[in-house]
XYZ file of C-alpha atoms in Angstrom:
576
model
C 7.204 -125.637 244.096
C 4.282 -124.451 246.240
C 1.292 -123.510 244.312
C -1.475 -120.929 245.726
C -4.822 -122.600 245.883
C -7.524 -120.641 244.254
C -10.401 -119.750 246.822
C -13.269 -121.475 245.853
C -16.327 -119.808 246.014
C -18.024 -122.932 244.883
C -21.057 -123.137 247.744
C -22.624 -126.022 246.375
C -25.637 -126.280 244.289
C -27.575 -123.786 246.792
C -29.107 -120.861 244.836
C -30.282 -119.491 248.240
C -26.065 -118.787 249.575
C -25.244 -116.936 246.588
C -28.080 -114.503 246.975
C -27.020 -113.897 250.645
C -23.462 -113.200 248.924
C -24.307 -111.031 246.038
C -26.405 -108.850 248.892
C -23.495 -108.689 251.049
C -21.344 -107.454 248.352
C -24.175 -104.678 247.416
C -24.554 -103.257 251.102
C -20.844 -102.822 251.506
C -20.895 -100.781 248.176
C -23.619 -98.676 249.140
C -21.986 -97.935 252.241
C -18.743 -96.919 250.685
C -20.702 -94.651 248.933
C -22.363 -92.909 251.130
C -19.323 -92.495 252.978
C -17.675 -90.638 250.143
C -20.502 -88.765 249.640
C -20.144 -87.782 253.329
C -16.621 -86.757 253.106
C -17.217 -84.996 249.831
C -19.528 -82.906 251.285
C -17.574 -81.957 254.405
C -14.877 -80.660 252.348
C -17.192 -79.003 250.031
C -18.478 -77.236 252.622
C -14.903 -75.896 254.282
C -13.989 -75.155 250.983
C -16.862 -72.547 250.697
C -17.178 -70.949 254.156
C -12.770 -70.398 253.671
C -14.373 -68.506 250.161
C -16.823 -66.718 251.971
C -14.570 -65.746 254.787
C -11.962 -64.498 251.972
C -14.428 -62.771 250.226
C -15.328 -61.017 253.016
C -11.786 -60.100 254.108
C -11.365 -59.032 250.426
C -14.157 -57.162 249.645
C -16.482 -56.122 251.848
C -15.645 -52.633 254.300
C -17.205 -51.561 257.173
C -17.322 -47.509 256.451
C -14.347 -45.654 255.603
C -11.641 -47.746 257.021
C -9.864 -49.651 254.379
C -9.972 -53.852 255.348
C -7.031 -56.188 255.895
C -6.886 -57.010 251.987
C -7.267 -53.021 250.973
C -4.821 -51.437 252.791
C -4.224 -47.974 251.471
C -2.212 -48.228 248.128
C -0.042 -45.044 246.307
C -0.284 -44.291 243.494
C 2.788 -45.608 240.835
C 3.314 -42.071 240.066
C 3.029 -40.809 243.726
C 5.713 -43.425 244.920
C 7.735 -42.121 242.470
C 9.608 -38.546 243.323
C 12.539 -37.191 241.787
C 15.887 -36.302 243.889
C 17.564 -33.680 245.372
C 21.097 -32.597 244.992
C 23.686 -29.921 245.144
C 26.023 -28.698 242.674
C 28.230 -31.552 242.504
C 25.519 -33.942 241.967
C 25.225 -35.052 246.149
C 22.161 -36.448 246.835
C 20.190 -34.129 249.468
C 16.689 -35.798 249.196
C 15.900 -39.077 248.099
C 12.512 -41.428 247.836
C 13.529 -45.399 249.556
C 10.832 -48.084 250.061
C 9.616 -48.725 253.556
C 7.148 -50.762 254.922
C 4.381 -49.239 257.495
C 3.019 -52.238 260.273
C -0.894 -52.069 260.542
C -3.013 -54.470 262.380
C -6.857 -56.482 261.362
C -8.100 -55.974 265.257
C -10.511 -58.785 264.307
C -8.163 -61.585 264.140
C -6.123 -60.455 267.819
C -6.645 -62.647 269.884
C -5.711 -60.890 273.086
C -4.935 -57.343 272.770
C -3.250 -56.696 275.893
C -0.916 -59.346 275.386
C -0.104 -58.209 271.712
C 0.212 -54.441 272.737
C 2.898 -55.980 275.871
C 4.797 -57.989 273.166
C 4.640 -55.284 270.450
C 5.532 -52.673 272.750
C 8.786 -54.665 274.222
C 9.854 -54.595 270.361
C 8.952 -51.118 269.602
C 9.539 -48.348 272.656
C 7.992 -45.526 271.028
C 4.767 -47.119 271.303
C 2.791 -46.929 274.442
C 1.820 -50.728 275.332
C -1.906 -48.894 276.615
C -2.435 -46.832 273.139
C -1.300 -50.209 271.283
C -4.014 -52.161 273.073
C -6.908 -49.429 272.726
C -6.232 -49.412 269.101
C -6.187 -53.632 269.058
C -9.693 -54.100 271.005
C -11.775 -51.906 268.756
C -13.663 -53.914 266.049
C -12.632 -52.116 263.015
C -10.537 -54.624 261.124
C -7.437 -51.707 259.923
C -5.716 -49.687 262.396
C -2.536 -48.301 261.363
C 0.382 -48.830 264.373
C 3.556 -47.391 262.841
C 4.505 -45.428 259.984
C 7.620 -46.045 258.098
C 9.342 -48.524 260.239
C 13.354 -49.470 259.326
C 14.083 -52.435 258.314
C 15.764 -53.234 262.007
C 11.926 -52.342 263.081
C 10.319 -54.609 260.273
C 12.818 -57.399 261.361
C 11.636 -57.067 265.148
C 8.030 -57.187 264.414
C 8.614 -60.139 262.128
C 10.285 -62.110 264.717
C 7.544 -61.838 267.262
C 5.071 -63.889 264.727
C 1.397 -61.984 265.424
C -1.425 -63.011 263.427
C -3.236 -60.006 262.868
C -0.333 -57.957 262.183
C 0.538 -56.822 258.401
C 2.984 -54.486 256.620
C 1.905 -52.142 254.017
C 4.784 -51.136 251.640
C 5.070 -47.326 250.804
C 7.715 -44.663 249.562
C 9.812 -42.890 252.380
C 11.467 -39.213 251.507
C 14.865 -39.494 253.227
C 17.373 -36.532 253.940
C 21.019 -38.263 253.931
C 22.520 -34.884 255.925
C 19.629 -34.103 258.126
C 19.395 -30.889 259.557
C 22.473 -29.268 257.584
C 20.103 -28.192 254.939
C 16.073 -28.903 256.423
C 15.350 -25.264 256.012
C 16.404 -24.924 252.394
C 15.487 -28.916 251.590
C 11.873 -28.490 253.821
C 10.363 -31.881 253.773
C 7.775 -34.023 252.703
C 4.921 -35.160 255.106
C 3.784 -39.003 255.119
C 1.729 -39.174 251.782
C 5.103 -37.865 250.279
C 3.812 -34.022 249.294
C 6.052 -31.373 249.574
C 5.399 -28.990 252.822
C 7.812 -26.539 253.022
C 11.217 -25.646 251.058
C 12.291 -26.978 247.585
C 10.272 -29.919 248.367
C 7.187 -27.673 248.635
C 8.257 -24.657 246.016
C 8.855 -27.888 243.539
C 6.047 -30.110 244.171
C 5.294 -30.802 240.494
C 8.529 -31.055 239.331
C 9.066 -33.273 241.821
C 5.953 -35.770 241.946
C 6.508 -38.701 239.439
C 9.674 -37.608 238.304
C 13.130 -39.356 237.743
C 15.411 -36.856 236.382
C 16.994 -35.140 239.844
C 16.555 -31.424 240.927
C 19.998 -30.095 240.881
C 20.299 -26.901 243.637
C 23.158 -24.260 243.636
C 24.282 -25.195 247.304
C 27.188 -26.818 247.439
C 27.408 -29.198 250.301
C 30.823 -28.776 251.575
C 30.357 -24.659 251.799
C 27.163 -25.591 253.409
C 28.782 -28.019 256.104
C 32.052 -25.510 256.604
C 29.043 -22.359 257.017
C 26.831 -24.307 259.572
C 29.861 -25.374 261.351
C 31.044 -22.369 262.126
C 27.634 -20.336 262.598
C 26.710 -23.087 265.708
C 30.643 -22.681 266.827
C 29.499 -19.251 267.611
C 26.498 -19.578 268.826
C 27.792 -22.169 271.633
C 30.784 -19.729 272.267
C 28.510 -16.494 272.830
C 25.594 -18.269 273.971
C 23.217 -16.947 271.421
C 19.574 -17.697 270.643
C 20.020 -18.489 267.302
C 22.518 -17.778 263.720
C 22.098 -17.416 260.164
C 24.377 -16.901 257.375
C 24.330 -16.903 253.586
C 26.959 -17.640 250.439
C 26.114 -15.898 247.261
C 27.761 -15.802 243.754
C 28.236 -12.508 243.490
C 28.268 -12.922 239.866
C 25.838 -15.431 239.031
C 23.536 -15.013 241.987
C 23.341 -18.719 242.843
C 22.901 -19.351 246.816
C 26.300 -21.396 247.683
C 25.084 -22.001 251.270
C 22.120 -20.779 253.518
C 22.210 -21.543 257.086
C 19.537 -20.846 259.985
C 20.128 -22.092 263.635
C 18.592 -23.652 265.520
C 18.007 -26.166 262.940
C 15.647 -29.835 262.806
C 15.494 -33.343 261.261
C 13.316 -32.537 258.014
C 12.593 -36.745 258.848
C 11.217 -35.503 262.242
C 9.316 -31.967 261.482
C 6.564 -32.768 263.901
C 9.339 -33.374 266.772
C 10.802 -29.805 266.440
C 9.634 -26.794 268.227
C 8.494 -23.808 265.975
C 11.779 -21.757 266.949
C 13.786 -24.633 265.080
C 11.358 -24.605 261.653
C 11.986 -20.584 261.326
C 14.497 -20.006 258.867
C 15.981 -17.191 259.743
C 18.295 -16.701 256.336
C 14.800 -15.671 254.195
C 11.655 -15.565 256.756
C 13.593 -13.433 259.409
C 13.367 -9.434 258.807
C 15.911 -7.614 261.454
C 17.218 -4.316 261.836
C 20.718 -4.991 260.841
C 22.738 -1.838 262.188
C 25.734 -0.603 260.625
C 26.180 -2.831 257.968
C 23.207 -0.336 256.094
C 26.146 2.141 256.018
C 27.369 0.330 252.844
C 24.107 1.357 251.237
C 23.877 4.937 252.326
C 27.418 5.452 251.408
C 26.685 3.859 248.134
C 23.743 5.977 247.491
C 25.289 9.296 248.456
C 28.455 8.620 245.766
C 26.322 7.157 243.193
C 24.267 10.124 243.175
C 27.515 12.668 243.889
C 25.789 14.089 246.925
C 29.431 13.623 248.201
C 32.672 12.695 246.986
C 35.397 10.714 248.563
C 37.741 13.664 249.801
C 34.220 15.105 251.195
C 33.742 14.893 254.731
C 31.317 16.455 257.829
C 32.330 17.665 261.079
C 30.935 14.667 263.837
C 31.929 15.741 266.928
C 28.639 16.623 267.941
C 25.766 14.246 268.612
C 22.301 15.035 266.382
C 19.457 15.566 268.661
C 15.798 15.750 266.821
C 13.157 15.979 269.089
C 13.491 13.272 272.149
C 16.021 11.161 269.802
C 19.742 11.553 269.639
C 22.500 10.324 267.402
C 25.498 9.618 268.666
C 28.421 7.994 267.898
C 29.732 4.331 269.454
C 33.211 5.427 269.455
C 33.407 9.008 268.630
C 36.389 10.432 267.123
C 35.609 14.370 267.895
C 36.220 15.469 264.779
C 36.039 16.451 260.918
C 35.590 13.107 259.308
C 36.381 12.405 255.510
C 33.695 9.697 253.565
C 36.388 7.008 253.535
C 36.928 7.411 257.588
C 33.062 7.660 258.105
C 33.061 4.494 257.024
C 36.219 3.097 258.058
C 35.253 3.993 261.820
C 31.665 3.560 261.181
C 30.243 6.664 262.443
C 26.376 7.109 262.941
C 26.581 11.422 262.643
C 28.817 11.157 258.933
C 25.962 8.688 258.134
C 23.266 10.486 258.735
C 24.571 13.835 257.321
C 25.310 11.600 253.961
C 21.402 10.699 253.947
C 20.197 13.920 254.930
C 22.115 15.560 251.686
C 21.062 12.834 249.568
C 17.555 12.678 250.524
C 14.743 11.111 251.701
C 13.371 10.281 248.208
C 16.330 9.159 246.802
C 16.994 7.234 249.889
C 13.782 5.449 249.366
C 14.285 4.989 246.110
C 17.477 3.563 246.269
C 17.187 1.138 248.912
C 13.836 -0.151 246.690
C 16.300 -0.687 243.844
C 18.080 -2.699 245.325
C 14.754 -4.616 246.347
C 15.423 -4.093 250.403
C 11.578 -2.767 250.716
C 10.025 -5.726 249.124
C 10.038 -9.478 249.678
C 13.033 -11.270 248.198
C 12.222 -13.484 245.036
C 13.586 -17.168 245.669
C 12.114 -20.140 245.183
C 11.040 -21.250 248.629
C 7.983 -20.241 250.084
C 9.537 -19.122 253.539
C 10.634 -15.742 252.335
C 9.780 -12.672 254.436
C 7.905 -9.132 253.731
C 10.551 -6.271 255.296
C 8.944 -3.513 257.978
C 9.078 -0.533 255.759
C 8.326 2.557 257.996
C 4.837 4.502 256.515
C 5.112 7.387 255.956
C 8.881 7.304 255.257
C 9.676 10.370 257.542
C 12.921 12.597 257.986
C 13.216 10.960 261.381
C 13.656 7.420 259.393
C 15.779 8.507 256.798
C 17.955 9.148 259.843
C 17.929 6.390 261.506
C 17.476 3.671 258.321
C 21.388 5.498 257.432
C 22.806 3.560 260.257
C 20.702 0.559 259.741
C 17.692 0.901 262.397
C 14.284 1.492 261.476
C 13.984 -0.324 258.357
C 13.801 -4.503 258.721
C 15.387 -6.933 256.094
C 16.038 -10.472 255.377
C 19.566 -11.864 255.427
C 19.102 -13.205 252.205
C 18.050 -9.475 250.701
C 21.104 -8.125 252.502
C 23.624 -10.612 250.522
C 21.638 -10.019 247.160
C 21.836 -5.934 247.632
C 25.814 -6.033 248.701
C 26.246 -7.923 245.509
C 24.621 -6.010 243.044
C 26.800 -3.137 245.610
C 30.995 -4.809 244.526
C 30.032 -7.150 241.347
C 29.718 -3.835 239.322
C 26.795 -2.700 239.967
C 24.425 -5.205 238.616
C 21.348 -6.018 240.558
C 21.323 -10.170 240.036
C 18.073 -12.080 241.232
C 19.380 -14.755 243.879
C 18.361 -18.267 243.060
C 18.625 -21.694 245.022
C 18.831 -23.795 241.532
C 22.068 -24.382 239.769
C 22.587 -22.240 236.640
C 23.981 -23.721 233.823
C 26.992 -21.843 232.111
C 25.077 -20.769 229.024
C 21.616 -19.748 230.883
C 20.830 -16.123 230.495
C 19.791 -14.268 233.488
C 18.168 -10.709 233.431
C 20.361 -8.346 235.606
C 19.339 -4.589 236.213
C 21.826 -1.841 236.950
C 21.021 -0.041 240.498
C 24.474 1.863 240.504
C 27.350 3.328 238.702
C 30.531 0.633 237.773
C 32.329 3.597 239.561
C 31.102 3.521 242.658
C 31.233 -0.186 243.032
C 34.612 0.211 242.237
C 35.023 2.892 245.105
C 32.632 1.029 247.329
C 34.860 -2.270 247.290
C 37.823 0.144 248.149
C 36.151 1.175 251.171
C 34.840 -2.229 252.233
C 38.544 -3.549 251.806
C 39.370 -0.888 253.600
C 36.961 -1.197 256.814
C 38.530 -4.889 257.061
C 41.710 -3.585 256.832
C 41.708 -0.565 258.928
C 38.366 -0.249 260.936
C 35.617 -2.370 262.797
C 36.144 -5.726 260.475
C 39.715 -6.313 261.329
C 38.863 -9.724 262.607
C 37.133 -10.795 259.247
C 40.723 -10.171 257.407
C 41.595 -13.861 256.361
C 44.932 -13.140 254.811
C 45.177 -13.610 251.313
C 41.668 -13.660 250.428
C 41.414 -9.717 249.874
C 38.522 -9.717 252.369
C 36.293 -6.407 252.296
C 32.980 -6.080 254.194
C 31.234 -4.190 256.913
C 30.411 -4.940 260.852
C 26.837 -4.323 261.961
C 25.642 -4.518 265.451
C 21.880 -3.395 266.203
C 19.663 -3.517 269.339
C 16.575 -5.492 268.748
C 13.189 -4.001 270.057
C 11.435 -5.115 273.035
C 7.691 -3.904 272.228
C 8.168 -0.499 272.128
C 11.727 0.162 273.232
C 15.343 -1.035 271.841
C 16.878 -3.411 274.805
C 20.780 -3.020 275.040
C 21.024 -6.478 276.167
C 19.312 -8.104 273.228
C 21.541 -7.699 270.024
C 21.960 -8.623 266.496
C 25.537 -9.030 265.565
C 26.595 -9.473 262.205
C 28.954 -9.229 259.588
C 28.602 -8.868 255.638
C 31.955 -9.059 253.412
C 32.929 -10.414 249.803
C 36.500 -12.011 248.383
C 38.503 -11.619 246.531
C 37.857 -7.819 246.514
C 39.979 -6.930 243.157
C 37.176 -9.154 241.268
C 34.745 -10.258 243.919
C 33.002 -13.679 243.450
C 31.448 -14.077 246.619
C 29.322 -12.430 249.142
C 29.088 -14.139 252.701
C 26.798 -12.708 255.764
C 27.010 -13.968 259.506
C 24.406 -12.856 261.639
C 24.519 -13.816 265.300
C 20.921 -13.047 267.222
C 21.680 -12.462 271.286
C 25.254 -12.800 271.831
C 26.764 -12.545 275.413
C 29.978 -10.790 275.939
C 33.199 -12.725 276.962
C 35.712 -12.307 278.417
C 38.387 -12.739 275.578
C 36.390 -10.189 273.541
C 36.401 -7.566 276.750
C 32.870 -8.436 277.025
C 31.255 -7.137 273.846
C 29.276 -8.713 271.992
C 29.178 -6.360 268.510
C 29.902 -7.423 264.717
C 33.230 -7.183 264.941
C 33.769 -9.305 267.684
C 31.359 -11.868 267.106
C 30.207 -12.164 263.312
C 33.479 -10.942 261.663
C 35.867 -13.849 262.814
C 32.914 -16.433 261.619
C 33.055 -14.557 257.952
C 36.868 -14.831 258.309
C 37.234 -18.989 259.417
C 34.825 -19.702 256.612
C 36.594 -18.094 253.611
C 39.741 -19.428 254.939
C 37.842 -22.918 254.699
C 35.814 -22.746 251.831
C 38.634 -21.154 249.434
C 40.277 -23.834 248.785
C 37.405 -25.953 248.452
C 36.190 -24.042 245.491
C 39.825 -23.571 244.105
C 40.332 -19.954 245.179
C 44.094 -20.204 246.607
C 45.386 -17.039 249.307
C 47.612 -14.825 247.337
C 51.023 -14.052 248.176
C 52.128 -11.237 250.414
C 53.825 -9.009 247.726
C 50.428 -9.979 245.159
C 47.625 -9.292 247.856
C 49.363 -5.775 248.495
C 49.416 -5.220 244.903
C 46.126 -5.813 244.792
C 45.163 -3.195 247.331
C 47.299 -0.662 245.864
C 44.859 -1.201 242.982
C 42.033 -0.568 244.427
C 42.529 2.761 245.856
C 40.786 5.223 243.633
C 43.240 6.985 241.184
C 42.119 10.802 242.682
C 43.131 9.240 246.397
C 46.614 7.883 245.547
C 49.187 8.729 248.476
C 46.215 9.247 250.741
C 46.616 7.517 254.387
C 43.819 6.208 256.631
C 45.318 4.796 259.441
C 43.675 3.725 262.298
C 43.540 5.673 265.237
């Protein structure tokens, strides 16, 4: 077996070798030493200038701009924010997370190239603004807001240092523009600015339980459907239409058109914001006659087998009042309104007065804003003083400017019985008590929805007549003013009806602003032609949505044999 051989150190008897080895060994120590020391030292030292550096980055600002490390934080409670939804519980508003890229300028290396790459991955920056905002030596510049997570992905990808995402609540609209001007929308530090969101900022703002509205999102869909179908087909400027429990005063469905992403405010003209349902005041035209008519029974200035003679035009001073299709003759209340004369209108005001006109119309709060909950809610042009001249012409619905939305709420309170019911946009719950006022007689509401049925049946609203549905309204068409004078070529058609009229529930208004004539409607462009068939497609549509089936021939002419008043039995109005 092979042994190892210890090394022998023995160097003889010579004390003066194992001094030169014991040195040896000592220099090689201290050189090790040092060494460490050395080494120690270098890392010491990296280790404190990466501290400084992070301190720095952490810490320290350079004026108001927040650094890499303090990018602007929300609030817990601010990134919280309570839904939106309809009715049925269908989310209209809601809060997601997003993430926002910003950028430490400081540590870009080459801005140019940055602002090419970044700009290749995001289009809707401009590679030039990109690199002016990279070369400046602030170290936080915001470069996008609110990126999606395709976005986020595609920024990730490309690998920048210097680039950083900052994670923040975004409000999102699941339906877009079908209900922006009733939803509004929130602006980038999530705060309400305009609509529910703004009306309901507190309610909102750090709140989980949702904010339940009284649309309902299928009416709303079948509404706006049908408002821009008629738009496109008359070439209009612009729509707006309204659903109203009749009985309950909850808003089913509001409309305005044009409409706008609520994501994308800042990317829609001012035409598109303008809700025309609440903020717009127009002169509606004829469908006013349901109010003067109305007020003249209600206050028994006439009576229903009353009539006036209107085959003359009423001239005062440079005006005159004619009719659009004049009949030449004595005229009884129901025909007046059936064939919707101006001259039986204004005779009805003129005997009931321009006092009681005014104060009638202010009952049924048409000459003062209308109370809902949005902000965007418009003051009506009242004429001052209230002259004989405008008791005239408000009678046939000119002179006097209203709101859509006031127009459904008054024609309510006109067929549910006479009960003046404040419109809301929140959903009422069955047992909530709501404070109604009476503006009219249960009598004439019950006359007045005999008369509306009948205008559908017999007069200008033909087209509204969705069979079935006992459909009863009014046509209105009204020349809009052009500074000082009305322009015959610039119209507001419209049409205003309820269902079912034996026990209305609903009141629906379609108002089309600047409809051209074609040819399939002989080129008008009036209420009847335009508005009334849009009334008509969306009760057929929404009635069985909300479980309100057509009745039966033999039950629907029941039904109108039960509404004529018991004094008029036998009596025929037939068109002619």
């Amino acid at each position: 077996m092979r042994t190892r051989r210890p090394l022998d150190l023995d160097t003889g008897s010579d004390p003066t070798s194992m001094i030169l080895l014991d040195g040896t060994i000592k220099q090689c120590l201290e050189i090790g030493r040092t060494r460490l020391l050395a080494a120690g030292l270098v890392f010491a030292m990296a280790f404190l200038v990466v501290g400084l550096r992070l301190v720095d980055v952490s810490l320290l600002t350079d004026g108001n701009e927040p650094r890499l490390a303090a990018a602007p934080r929300s609030n817990a409670l601010e990134t919280i924010r309570a839904d939106i939804v309809d009715r049925n519980g269908v989310v209209l508003a809601t809060t997601l997370p997003t993430a926002s890229l910003y950028a430490n300028p400081r540590q870009v290396l080459d801005p140019e190239a940055v602002a090419a790459r970044l700009s290749a991955a995001l289009p809707e920056l401009p590679g030039a603004e990109l690199a002016a905002k990279l070369a400046t030596e602030k170290s936080f510049v915001w470069l996008k807001r609110k990126l999606s997570p395709r976005q986020q992905h595609e920024v990730n990808r490309l690998g920048i240092p210097g680039l950083y995402f900052q994670h923040e609540p975004d409000r999102v609209y699941p339906h877009g523009a079908l209900t922006a001007h009733v939803i509004g929308f929130a602006g980038m530090d999530n705060r309400g600015l305009s609509g529910i969101e703004q009306a309901f900022e507190e309610r909102l703002r750090g709140a989980t339980r949702p904010l339940a509205l009284s649309l309902d999102l299928r009416v709303q869909h079948v509404l706006t459907e049908e408002l821009a179908a008629a738009m496109a087909t008359f070439r209009a400027i612009g729509a707006a239409g309204l659903v109203l429990d009749a009985e309950s005063g909850e808003v089913v469905a509001m409309a305005s058109l044009p409409s706008f992403d609520p994501a994308r405010p800042g990317e829609a003209d001012d035409d598109a914001r303008f809700n025309r349902a609440s903020l717009g005041v127009y002169e509606m035209g004829s469908v006013f006659k349901i109010f003067t008519t109305a007020m003249a029974l209600d206050q028994g200035a006439v009576g229903l087998q009353d009539g006036y003679d209107v085959s003359q035009p009423i001239r005062v001073a440079s005006y005159t009042i004619r009719d659009f299709k004049p009949k030449n003759r004595w005229l009884s209340v129901p025909e007046i309104f059936i064939y919707s004369s101006n001259i039986g209108s204004v005779h009805m005001a003129m005997d009931s007065g321009t006092p009681a006109q005014k104060a009638f119309l202010g009952n049924l709060g048409l000459t003062r804003a209308a109370q809902i909950e949005v902000p965007e809610v418009g003051q009506p042009m009242v004429p001052s003083p209230w002259r004989e001249i405008n008791t005239m012409t408000i009678s046939y619905g000119h002179g006097l400017a209203v709101s859509p939305l006031q127009m459904v709420s008054a024609v309510a309170a006109v067929v549910n019985g006479g009960q003046l019911v404040p419109a809301t946009l929140l959903k009422r719950g069955g047992g909530e008590r709501v404070v109604v006022r009476r503006v009219l007689s249960a009598r004439t509401s019950r006359d007045m929805r005999w008369l509306m049925r009948l205008a559908v049946q017999n007069g200008t609203g033909r087209l509204a007549d969705a069979p079935g549905y006992l459909v009863g309204g009014k046509t209105g068409t009204a020349d809009k003013l052009r500074g000082r004078r009305y322009a015959r070529s610039a119209r507001i058609a419209s049409f205003i009806g309820a269902f079912p009229m034996d026990r209305p529930r609903y009141v629906i208004f379609a108002m089309i602003d600047e409809p051209k004539g074609i040819e399939s409607t002989h080129g008008y462009a009036t209420g009847g032609w335009v508005a009334a068939p849009v009334v008509r497609r969306v009760i057929e549509r929404m009635g069985p949505l909300l479980g309100i089936q057509p009745k039966a021939l033999d039950e629907e002419e029941g039904a109108d044999r039960h509404l004529v008043p018991v004094n008029l039995k036998g009596t025929v109005f037939a068109a002619n």
